[in-house]
Coordinates of C-alpha atoms in Angstrom, one line a residue:
M111 CA -101.2 -30.7 38.2
T112 CA -101.4 -34.1 40.0
R113 CA -101.2 -34.7 43.7
R114 CA -101.4 -37.8 45.8
C115 CA -104.2 -38.4 48.3
G116 CA -105.8 -41.0 50.5
V117 CA -107.9 -43.9 49.6
L118 CA -111.6 -43.3 48.8
T119 CA -113.7 -46.0 50.6
H120 CA -116.9 -47.7 49.7
K121 CA -118.5 -46.1 52.8
M122 CA -117.9 -42.7 51.3
L123 CA -119.9 -43.7 48.2
S124 CA -122.7 -45.1 50.3
R125 CA -123.3 -41.7 52.0
G126 CA -124.4 -40.4 48.6
N127 CA -127.1 -41.6 46.2
G128 CA -124.8 -44.0 44.4
P129 CA -123.1 -43.7 41.0
G130 CA -124.3 -41.0 38.7
A131 CA -124.2 -37.3 38.1
Y132 CA -124.5 -34.9 41.0
R133 CA -124.8 -31.1 41.2
R134 CA -123.4 -29.0 44.0
S135 CA -126.1 -27.1 45.8
D136 CA -123.8 -24.4 47.1
P137 CA -121.9 -22.0 44.8
A138 CA -118.7 -23.5 43.3
P139 CA -115.7 -21.8 41.8
R140 CA -116.1 -21.1 38.1
S141 CA -112.4 -21.7 37.3
V142 CA -112.2 -25.3 38.3
C143 CA -112.6 -27.5 35.3
A144 CA -111.9 -31.1 36.4
V145 CA -110.9 -32.9 39.6
T146 CA -110.4 -36.6 39.5
V147 CA -110.5 -38.7 42.7
I148 CA -109.3 -42.2 41.9
S149 CA -110.0 -45.2 44.2
R150 CA -108.3 -48.5 44.7
N151 CA -111.8 -50.0 45.5
P152 CA -112.9 -52.0 42.4
I153 CA -116.5 -51.3 43.2
I154 CA -116.2 -47.5 43.3
R155 CA -113.7 -47.2 40.4
Y156 CA -113.1 -43.5 40.4
F157 CA -114.9 -40.2 40.8
L158 CA -114.7 -37.3 38.3
L159 CA -115.6 -34.0 39.9
T160 CA -115.9 -31.2 37.3
F161 CA -116.9 -27.5 37.5
P162 CA -117.4 -26.4 33.9
T163 CA -116.4 -22.8 33.5
S164 CA -119.8 -21.9 32.1
F165 CA -121.7 -23.0 35.2
K166 CA -121.6 -22.2 38.9
T167 CA -122.4 -25.8 39.6
G168 CA -120.1 -28.8 39.7
F169 CA -120.5 -32.5 38.8
I170 CA -119.3 -35.8 40.1
L171 CA -119.3 -39.0 38.1
V172 CA -118.2 -42.6 38.9
L173 CA -116.0 -43.7 36.0
T174 CA -113.5 -46.5 35.1
H175 CA -111.0 -48.3 37.3
R176 CA -107.4 -47.1 37.8
E177 CA -104.7 -48.5 40.1
E178 CA -103.2 -45.3 41.6
V179 CA -105.0 -43.0 44.0
H180 CA -104.5 -39.3 43.2
L181 CA -106.2 -36.0 42.9
A182 CA -105.8 -34.4 39.5
L183 CA -106.5 -30.7 38.8
N184 CA -106.5 -30.3 35.0
V185 CA -106.7 -26.6 34.9
K186 CA -106.1 -23.7 37.3
C187 CA -108.4 -23.6 40.4
R188 CA -109.0 -21.4 43.3
D189 CA -106.8 -21.9 46.4
N190 CA -109.7 -22.7 48.7
I191 CA -110.4 -25.8 46.6
R192 CA -106.8 -26.7 45.8
K193 CA -105.8 -26.7 49.5
Q194 CA -108.6 -29.0 50.7
P195 CA -107.4 -32.5 51.6
V196 CA -109.1 -35.2 49.6
Q197 CA -111.0 -36.6 52.7
R198 CA -112.6 -33.2 53.2
L199 CA -113.2 -32.6 49.5
T200 CA -114.9 -36.0 49.2
M201 CA -117.1 -35.4 52.3
T202 CA -118.1 -32.0 50.8
T203 CA -119.2 -33.5 47.6
Q204 CA -121.3 -36.1 49.4
E205 CA -122.9 -33.4 51.6
H206 CA -123.5 -30.8 48.8
F207 CA -124.2 -32.8 45.6
R208 CA -127.5 -34.0 44.5
K209 CA -128.4 -36.0 41.4
V210 CA -129.2 -34.1 38.2
D211 CA -130.3 -34.9 34.7
S212 CA -127.6 -35.7 32.2
D213 CA -128.6 -32.7 30.1
M214 CA -126.5 -30.6 32.5
L215 CA -123.3 -32.3 31.4
D216 CA -121.0 -31.2 28.6
E217 CA -121.4 -32.3 25.0
I218 CA -118.5 -33.9 23.2
H219 CA -117.8 -32.3 19.8
V220 CA -115.4 -34.0 17.4
Y221 CA -114.0 -32.2 14.3
A222 CA -112.3 -33.7 11.2
G223 CA -110.5 -31.5 8.7
T224 CA -110.2 -32.9 5.2
A225 CA -108.0 -32.3 2.2
G226 CA -110.7 -30.7 -0.1
H227 CA -114.0 -31.3 1.6
S228 CA -113.9 -28.7 4.4
A229 CA -114.5 -29.4 8.1
W230 CA -116.9 -32.0 9.4
F231 CA -118.6 -32.2 12.8
S232 CA -119.7 -35.0 15.0
E233 CA -121.7 -34.7 18.2
D234 CA -122.1 -38.4 19.0
Q235 CA -118.4 -39.3 19.5
G236 CA -117.8 -40.0 15.8
L237 CA -120.7 -42.2 15.0
T238 CA -122.3 -39.7 12.6
W239 CA -120.8 -36.7 10.8
S240 CA -122.3 -33.6 9.3
H241 CA -120.9 -30.9 7.1
P242 CA -121.7 -27.1 7.4
N243 CA -122.8 -25.7 4.1
S244 CA -120.9 -23.0 2.2
H245 CA -123.2 -20.3 3.4
S246 CA -122.1 -21.0 7.0
G247 CA -118.9 -19.2 6.0
M248 CA -116.3 -21.7 4.9
Y249 CA -116.4 -23.0 1.3
L250 CA -117.1 -26.7 0.9
E251 CA -113.9 -27.5 -1.0
A252 CA -111.6 -26.0 1.7
R253 CA -108.5 -27.9 2.8
V254 CA -108.5 -27.8 6.6
W255 CA -105.0 -28.4 8.0
C256 CA -105.5 -27.9 11.7
F257 CA -107.9 -27.0 14.6
G258 CA -107.4 -25.2 17.9
S259 CA -109.6 -24.4 20.9
H260 CA -109.1 -22.9 24.4
A261 CA -110.6 -24.1 27.7
E262 CA -112.0 -20.7 28.4
L263 CA -113.6 -20.2 25.0
H264 CA -116.6 -22.5 24.8
D265 CA -118.1 -20.6 21.9
T266 CA -115.0 -20.7 19.7
L267 CA -113.2 -23.1 17.5
V268 CA -110.5 -22.0 15.1
A269 CA -109.3 -23.8 12.0
G270 CA -106.3 -23.3 9.7
T271 CA -107.1 -23.7 6.0
D272 CA -105.7 -23.0 2.6
E273 CA -107.6 -19.6 2.8
G274 CA -106.3 -18.7 6.2
V275 CA -107.7 -18.9 9.8
F276 CA -111.4 -19.4 10.2
R277 CA -113.3 -19.0 13.5
W278 CA -116.4 -21.0 14.3
S279 CA -119.0 -19.6 16.7
E280 CA -121.3 -22.0 18.5
R281 CA -123.6 -19.1 19.3
T282 CA -124.2 -18.2 15.7
A283 CA -123.2 -21.6 14.1
R284 CA -121.1 -19.8 11.5
W285 CA -117.6 -19.6 10.2
E286 CA -115.7 -16.3 9.9
C287 CA -112.4 -15.7 8.2
I288 CA -110.2 -13.8 10.6
S289 CA -106.8 -13.8 8.9
T290 CA -107.0 -11.6 5.8
Q291 CA -103.3 -10.9 6.1
I292 CA -102.2 -14.6 6.0
K293 CA -103.2 -17.6 3.8
D294 CA -102.5 -21.3 3.8
V295 CA -102.3 -21.9 7.6
W296 CA -101.0 -25.4 8.5
S297 CA -100.7 -25.1 12.3
I298 CA -102.4 -23.1 15.1
A299 CA -102.0 -22.9 18.8
Y300 CA -103.5 -20.9 21.7
D301 CA -101.5 -19.5 24.6
A302 CA -102.8 -21.8 27.4
R303 CA -102.8 -18.9 29.9
D304 CA -104.2 -16.2 27.6
P305 CA -107.1 -17.0 25.3
S306 CA -106.6 -13.8 23.4
T307 CA -103.1 -14.9 22.2
L308 CA -103.0 -17.1 19.2
Y309 CA -100.2 -18.4 17.0
A310 CA -100.3 -19.6 13.4
G311 CA -97.8 -21.3 11.1
T312 CA -98.1 -21.1 7.3
R313 CA -97.0 -22.5 4.0
P314 CA -94.4 -21.2 2.9
A315 CA -93.1 -21.5 6.4
G316 CA -93.8 -18.4 8.5
L317 CA -94.8 -17.8 12.1
Y318 CA -97.5 -15.3 13.2
R319 CA -99.0 -14.1 16.4
S320 CA -102.3 -12.4 17.3
R321 CA -102.9 -10.8 20.7
D322 CA -106.6 -10.0 20.0
G323 CA -108.1 -13.4 19.4
G324 CA -107.2 -13.5 15.7
E325 CA -108.5 -10.1 14.6
T326 CA -105.0 -8.8 13.7
W327 CA -101.7 -10.7 13.1
S328 CA -98.0 -9.8 13.1
E329 CA -95.3 -11.9 11.6
L330 CA -92.6 -13.1 14.0
T331 CA -88.9 -12.9 13.3
V332 CA -87.5 -16.4 12.9
P333 CA -83.8 -16.4 11.9
G334 CA -82.9 -19.0 9.3
I335 CA -86.4 -20.2 8.5
A336 CA -86.6 -21.1 4.8
K337 CA -89.6 -20.5 2.6
F338 CA -88.4 -23.0 0.0
S339 CA -86.9 -26.5 0.3
E340 CA -84.1 -27.6 -2.0
V341 CA -84.8 -31.1 -0.9
N342 CA -88.2 -31.5 -2.4
M343 CA -88.0 -28.4 -4.6
G344 CA -91.2 -26.9 -3.0
P345 CA -92.4 -24.5 -0.3
T346 CA -91.8 -25.4 3.3
R347 CA -94.6 -25.5 5.9
V348 CA -95.1 -25.3 9.6
T349 CA -96.5 -28.7 10.5
Q350 CA -97.1 -28.1 14.2
L351 CA -97.1 -25.3 16.8
L352 CA -97.0 -26.4 20.4
A353 CA -97.3 -24.4 23.6
D354 CA -95.0 -26.3 26.0
P355 CA -97.3 -27.7 28.7
L356 CA -94.5 -27.9 31.3
V357 CA -92.6 -24.6 30.8
P358 CA -94.5 -21.3 30.5
D359 CA -93.8 -19.0 27.5
T360 CA -92.0 -21.8 25.6
L361 CA -93.2 -22.6 22.1
W362 CA -92.2 -25.3 19.7
A363 CA -92.5 -25.2 15.9
T364 CA -91.8 -28.0 13.4
I365 CA -91.0 -27.3 9.8
E366 CA -91.4 -29.6 6.8
I367 CA -88.7 -29.4 5.4
G368 CA -86.7 -27.1 7.8
G369 CA -86.1 -28.6 11.3
I370 CA -87.3 -27.5 14.7
Y371 CA -87.5 -24.1 16.3
R372 CA -88.0 -23.0 19.9
S373 CA -89.1 -19.8 21.6
T374 CA -88.7 -19.2 25.3
D375 CA -90.4 -15.7 25.4
G376 CA -93.8 -16.3 24.0
G377 CA -92.8 -16.1 20.4
S378 CA -90.8 -12.9 20.4
S379 CA -87.6 -14.6 19.5
W380 CA -86.7 -18.0 18.1
C381 CA -83.7 -20.3 17.7
A382 CA -83.2 -23.4 15.5
L383 CA -82.6 -26.7 17.3
S384 CA -81.7 -29.4 14.8
N385 CA -78.5 -30.9 16.1
G386 CA -78.7 -34.7 15.7
L387 CA -81.8 -34.9 13.6
N388 CA -81.6 -37.5 10.8
S389 CA -83.9 -35.3 8.7
G390 CA -85.2 -31.8 8.5
D391 CA -88.6 -33.1 7.5
V392 CA -90.2 -32.7 10.9
H393 CA -93.9 -33.6 11.4
G394 CA -94.8 -33.3 15.0
I395 CA -93.5 -32.6 18.5
A396 CA -94.5 -33.4 22.1
V397 CA -93.3 -32.7 25.7
S398 CA -93.3 -35.8 27.9
R399 CA -92.0 -36.9 31.3
T400 CA -89.7 -39.8 31.7
A401 CA -90.1 -42.5 34.4
R402 CA -87.7 -40.5 36.5
G403 CA -89.8 -37.4 36.2
E404 CA -87.5 -35.6 33.8
R405 CA -88.7 -33.4 30.9
R406 CA -88.3 -35.0 27.5
I407 CA -89.0 -33.7 24.0
L408 CA -90.1 -36.1 21.2
A409 CA -90.1 -35.1 17.5
T410 CA -91.4 -37.1 14.5
T411 CA -89.8 -37.1 11.1
N412 CA -90.0 -39.0 7.8
R413 CA -86.9 -40.9 9.0
G414 CA -88.1 -41.8 12.5
L415 CA -88.7 -40.7 16.0
H416 CA -86.1 -38.4 17.7
I417 CA -85.7 -37.7 21.4
S418 CA -84.1 -34.8 23.3
D419 CA -83.4 -34.8 27.0
D420 CA -81.7 -31.4 27.1
G421 CA -84.6 -29.1 26.0
G422 CA -84.0 -29.6 22.3
E423 CA -80.3 -28.7 22.2
T424 CA -79.4 -32.1 20.9
W425 CA -81.4 -35.0 19.4
R426 CA -80.9 -38.7 19.1
F427 CA -82.7 -41.2 16.8
A428 CA -84.9 -43.7 18.6
E429 CA -85.5 -46.7 16.4
L430 CA -88.9 -48.3 16.6
E431 CA -89.7 -52.0 16.6
S432 CA -91.8 -51.5 13.5
P433 CA -91.4 -52.3 9.8
W434 CA -91.3 -48.6 9.1
Q435 CA -89.7 -45.6 10.8
Y436 CA -92.0 -43.0 9.3
T437 CA -93.7 -41.2 12.1
R438 CA -96.4 -38.5 12.1
A439 CA -98.4 -37.3 15.2
V440 CA -97.0 -37.6 18.7
V441 CA -99.3 -36.7 21.6
T442 CA -99.1 -37.1 25.4
R443 CA -101.9 -38.1 27.7
T444 CA -103.4 -34.9 29.0
D445 CA -103.3 -35.9 32.7
D446 CA -100.0 -37.9 32.5
P447 CA -97.2 -36.7 30.2
S448 CA -95.3 -40.0 30.7
V449 CA -98.0 -41.7 28.5
V450 CA -97.3 -40.9 24.9
F451 CA -99.2 -41.9 21.7
L452 CA -97.3 -42.1 18.4
A453 CA -98.6 -42.4 14.8
N454 CA -96.6 -44.7 12.5
G455 CA -96.9 -46.0 9.0
N456 CA -95.2 -46.7 5.7
G457 CA -95.2 -43.2 4.3
P458 CA -97.5 -40.5 3.0
P459 CA -100.1 -41.7 2.4
G460 CA -98.8 -45.3 2.6
N461 CA -101.1 -48.4 2.7
D462 CA -100.5 -49.5 6.2
G463 CA -100.0 -48.0 9.7
R464 CA -99.7 -48.5 13.4
L465 CA -100.6 -46.7 16.6
L466 CA -98.0 -47.0 19.4
R467 CA -98.1 -46.2 23.1
S468 CA -95.3 -45.5 25.6
L469 CA -95.9 -45.6 29.4
D470 CA -92.4 -44.3 30.2
G471 CA -92.1 -41.0 28.3
G472 CA -91.0 -42.6 25.0
E473 CA -88.3 -45.0 26.3
T474 CA -90.2 -48.1 25.3
W475 CA -93.2 -48.7 23.0
E476 CA -96.1 -51.1 22.6
R477 CA -98.4 -51.5 19.6
L478 CA -102.1 -50.8 20.1
T479 CA -104.5 -52.9 18.1
L480 CA -106.8 -51.0 15.8
P481 CA -109.7 -53.1 14.4
G482 CA -109.6 -54.3 10.8
S483 CA -107.2 -53.6 8.0
I484 CA -105.5 -50.2 8.2
N485 CA -105.6 -48.4 4.8
S486 CA -102.7 -45.9 5.2
T487 CA -100.3 -44.3 7.7
V488 CA -101.9 -43.4 11.1
W489 CA -101.9 -39.6 10.9
C490 CA -103.7 -37.7 13.6
I491 CA -104.3 -38.3 17.4
A492 CA -106.9 -36.2 19.3
T493 CA -107.1 -35.9 23.1
H494 CA -108.6 -33.4 25.5
F495 CA -108.1 -32.6 29.2
S496 CA -111.8 -32.9 30.0
N497 CA -111.6 -36.7 29.5
P498 CA -108.0 -38.1 29.2
D499 CA -109.4 -41.6 28.5
L500 CA -111.3 -40.5 25.3
I501 CA -109.0 -40.6 22.3
F502 CA -109.7 -40.3 18.6
V503 CA -107.2 -41.3 15.8
C504 CA -107.4 -41.3 12.0
T505 CA -105.4 -42.5 9.1
N506 CA -104.2 -40.4 6.2
L507 CA -106.8 -41.9 3.9
G508 CA -109.8 -41.3 6.2
Q509 CA -110.3 -44.2 8.6
L510 CA -111.4 -43.2 12.2
F511 CA -111.0 -45.0 15.5
R512 CA -112.1 -44.2 19.1
S513 CA -110.9 -45.4 22.5
T514 CA -112.8 -44.7 25.7
N515 CA -110.3 -46.3 28.0
G516 CA -107.0 -44.5 27.3
G517 CA -106.0 -46.7 24.4
D518 CA -106.5 -50.1 25.8
S519 CA -109.2 -51.0 23.3
W520 CA -110.5 -49.4 20.1
T521 CA -113.6 -49.1 18.1
R522 CA -113.5 -48.5 14.3
L523 CA -116.0 -45.8 13.5
P524 CA -118.4 -46.2 10.5
H525 CA -117.7 -43.1 8.4
E526 CA -114.6 -43.2 6.2
F527 CA -113.4 -39.9 4.7
G528 CA -111.3 -39.5 1.6
E529 CA -108.3 -37.8 3.2
I530 CA -108.1 -36.4 6.8
R531 CA -105.5 -33.8 7.6
S532 CA -106.6 -32.7 11.1
L533 CA -108.6 -34.1 14.0
H534 CA -109.8 -32.4 17.2
W535 CA -112.3 -32.8 20.0
R536 CA -113.4 -30.7 22.9
A537 CA -116.1 -30.6 25.6
V538 CA -118.8 -27.9 25.1
P539 CA -121.3 -27.1 27.8
K540 CA -124.9 -27.8 26.7
G541 CA -126.7 -24.6 25.9
T542 CA -123.6 -22.9 24.3
R543 CA -125.1 -23.1 20.8
G544 CA -127.4 -20.2 20.1
A545 CA -128.4 -21.1 16.5
L546 CA -129.2 -24.1 14.4
H547 CA -126.5 -25.6 12.2
S548 CA -126.9 -25.3 8.5
L549 CA -125.6 -28.8 7.7
T550 CA -125.6 -31.5 5.1
R551 CA -127.2 -34.8 5.9
A552 CA -125.5 -36.8 8.6
V553 CA -124.0 -40.2 7.9
A554 CA -126.0 -43.0 9.5
P555 CA -124.2 -45.0 12.2
K556 CA -123.0 -48.5 11.5
L557 CA -120.3 -49.7 14.0
V558 CA -117.4 -51.9 12.9
A559 CA -115.9 -54.4 15.3
A560 CA -114.2 -53.3 18.5
T561 CA -111.2 -54.9 20.1

C-alpha cells in the first residue's frame, strides 16, 4: 500500500538526535512491519520506520535518496497508525524515539539452493556462506529447487527439494521433512494473509495445498495438467507458484512444459490460460502495474517474455532488445509493482546472461550492468519487502550479485557455487535463533569489483 504525503523538512530531522536507529519509548503496534517516509531534501534522504512483528518497539532509519515523497505501508497495520497524516506521524517519531544499539535491528539471512549440494546460508549479505551438516536434518546432496517464507513466521523457512518439503527452524537450527506424501517439490508459496496455508508444485506436475503449515497435504484438482511432456519426452514440473499480490485468493502456476494455470478461489479450482503463448515451456510469472496503473501479468518462457493485460486470458510476445529471448525469473519491486526485474540469457545453462529492468510495468527495458564476465544465464532474483532496495541475483552456474540501491549498481559476491536453482532472503529479528548452527566452514570474503 502506498500513499502520498507532505514533504519532510530538515527542521524535522533536527528535532531528533540525527541519523541513526531510534526506538519508540511508548508501546507500538506489533502488526506494522515497515513505514517509509521519503523526503525531497537531499540531506535527509529518507526515513524508514519499522515495527518488527516480534517486538513492541519500532525503529526509524535515515536511508538513501529518492525523488518522490510518499508513505509506504508494506504490510497490514492498525488503523490508528494508518490514518495518521505524515506530519503527525513524523512528529510522533521525533518525540517518542530514542537512539538504540544496532543489535536491536533485524538480521538479513540469504539462502541459496543448489543442484546437489543442499541449502547454503549467509548472514552477512552474501559475503560468506555456510552449509548445515546432514545431521541438521537435510542430506548434503539434496537438490533444493525453491524457498518460501512468511512475514509472520520469523522462526520458519521452507524449502522444496527432490525429497519433498523441508522446514527450517531458527529456534532449533534444524531441518524437518514435512511432506511425506509428496516428493520432488519444485515450487512453493504461502498464502500472504494466512501463514498456515501453504502451496506446493511438484515434478511430475501436480499442485498441493496444506492448511496446517505443511503437516498434511491434499492434491488439488487441475483440469488438463499433464504429468508427461511429449515435447521433451520427460516429466513436467511446476516451475513457479505465485500468490497474486494485487488480487486476493488468486494464484498463478507455471508449468514446464505445460503452460499457465490460474486459480481465483485460493486453489480450489484452476483453469488453463495459454492463449497466445509461443511456448508451453513456462518458467516464471509476475504481476506488475503499468505506467497507467493497470494490472499486467508477465510470463517467461524458453521463447521469450509474454505479457497479458486481461488477467491472463490472452498473451502477446514481447520481444527483448537482447541477443537471446530465453527468459527465466521475473520479479517486481516489493514496494512498486511497476518496477520489474527480468533474468535473460542464452539458454539453460548457457554461457552468457543479462539482467534487465523495466520502470513501466514491462513496456520498456534497460540492461543493468553486472560486474565481470557472466558465466551462464541469469537465473534467480531475490527481493524482500523489508528492504526493497536490497536485491540478490544469481546465474545458473553459480555466480552471485548484490545491489543495495534497487539495481542501479551491483557488487559481484566472492563465493561461486556449482549450480544454483533457488535464491531467497528475508529479515529475521535478532534473538530469533535459539540454538547454534551445525555448519560447515564458512567461505572467507573476497569482494570482486562493484559497478
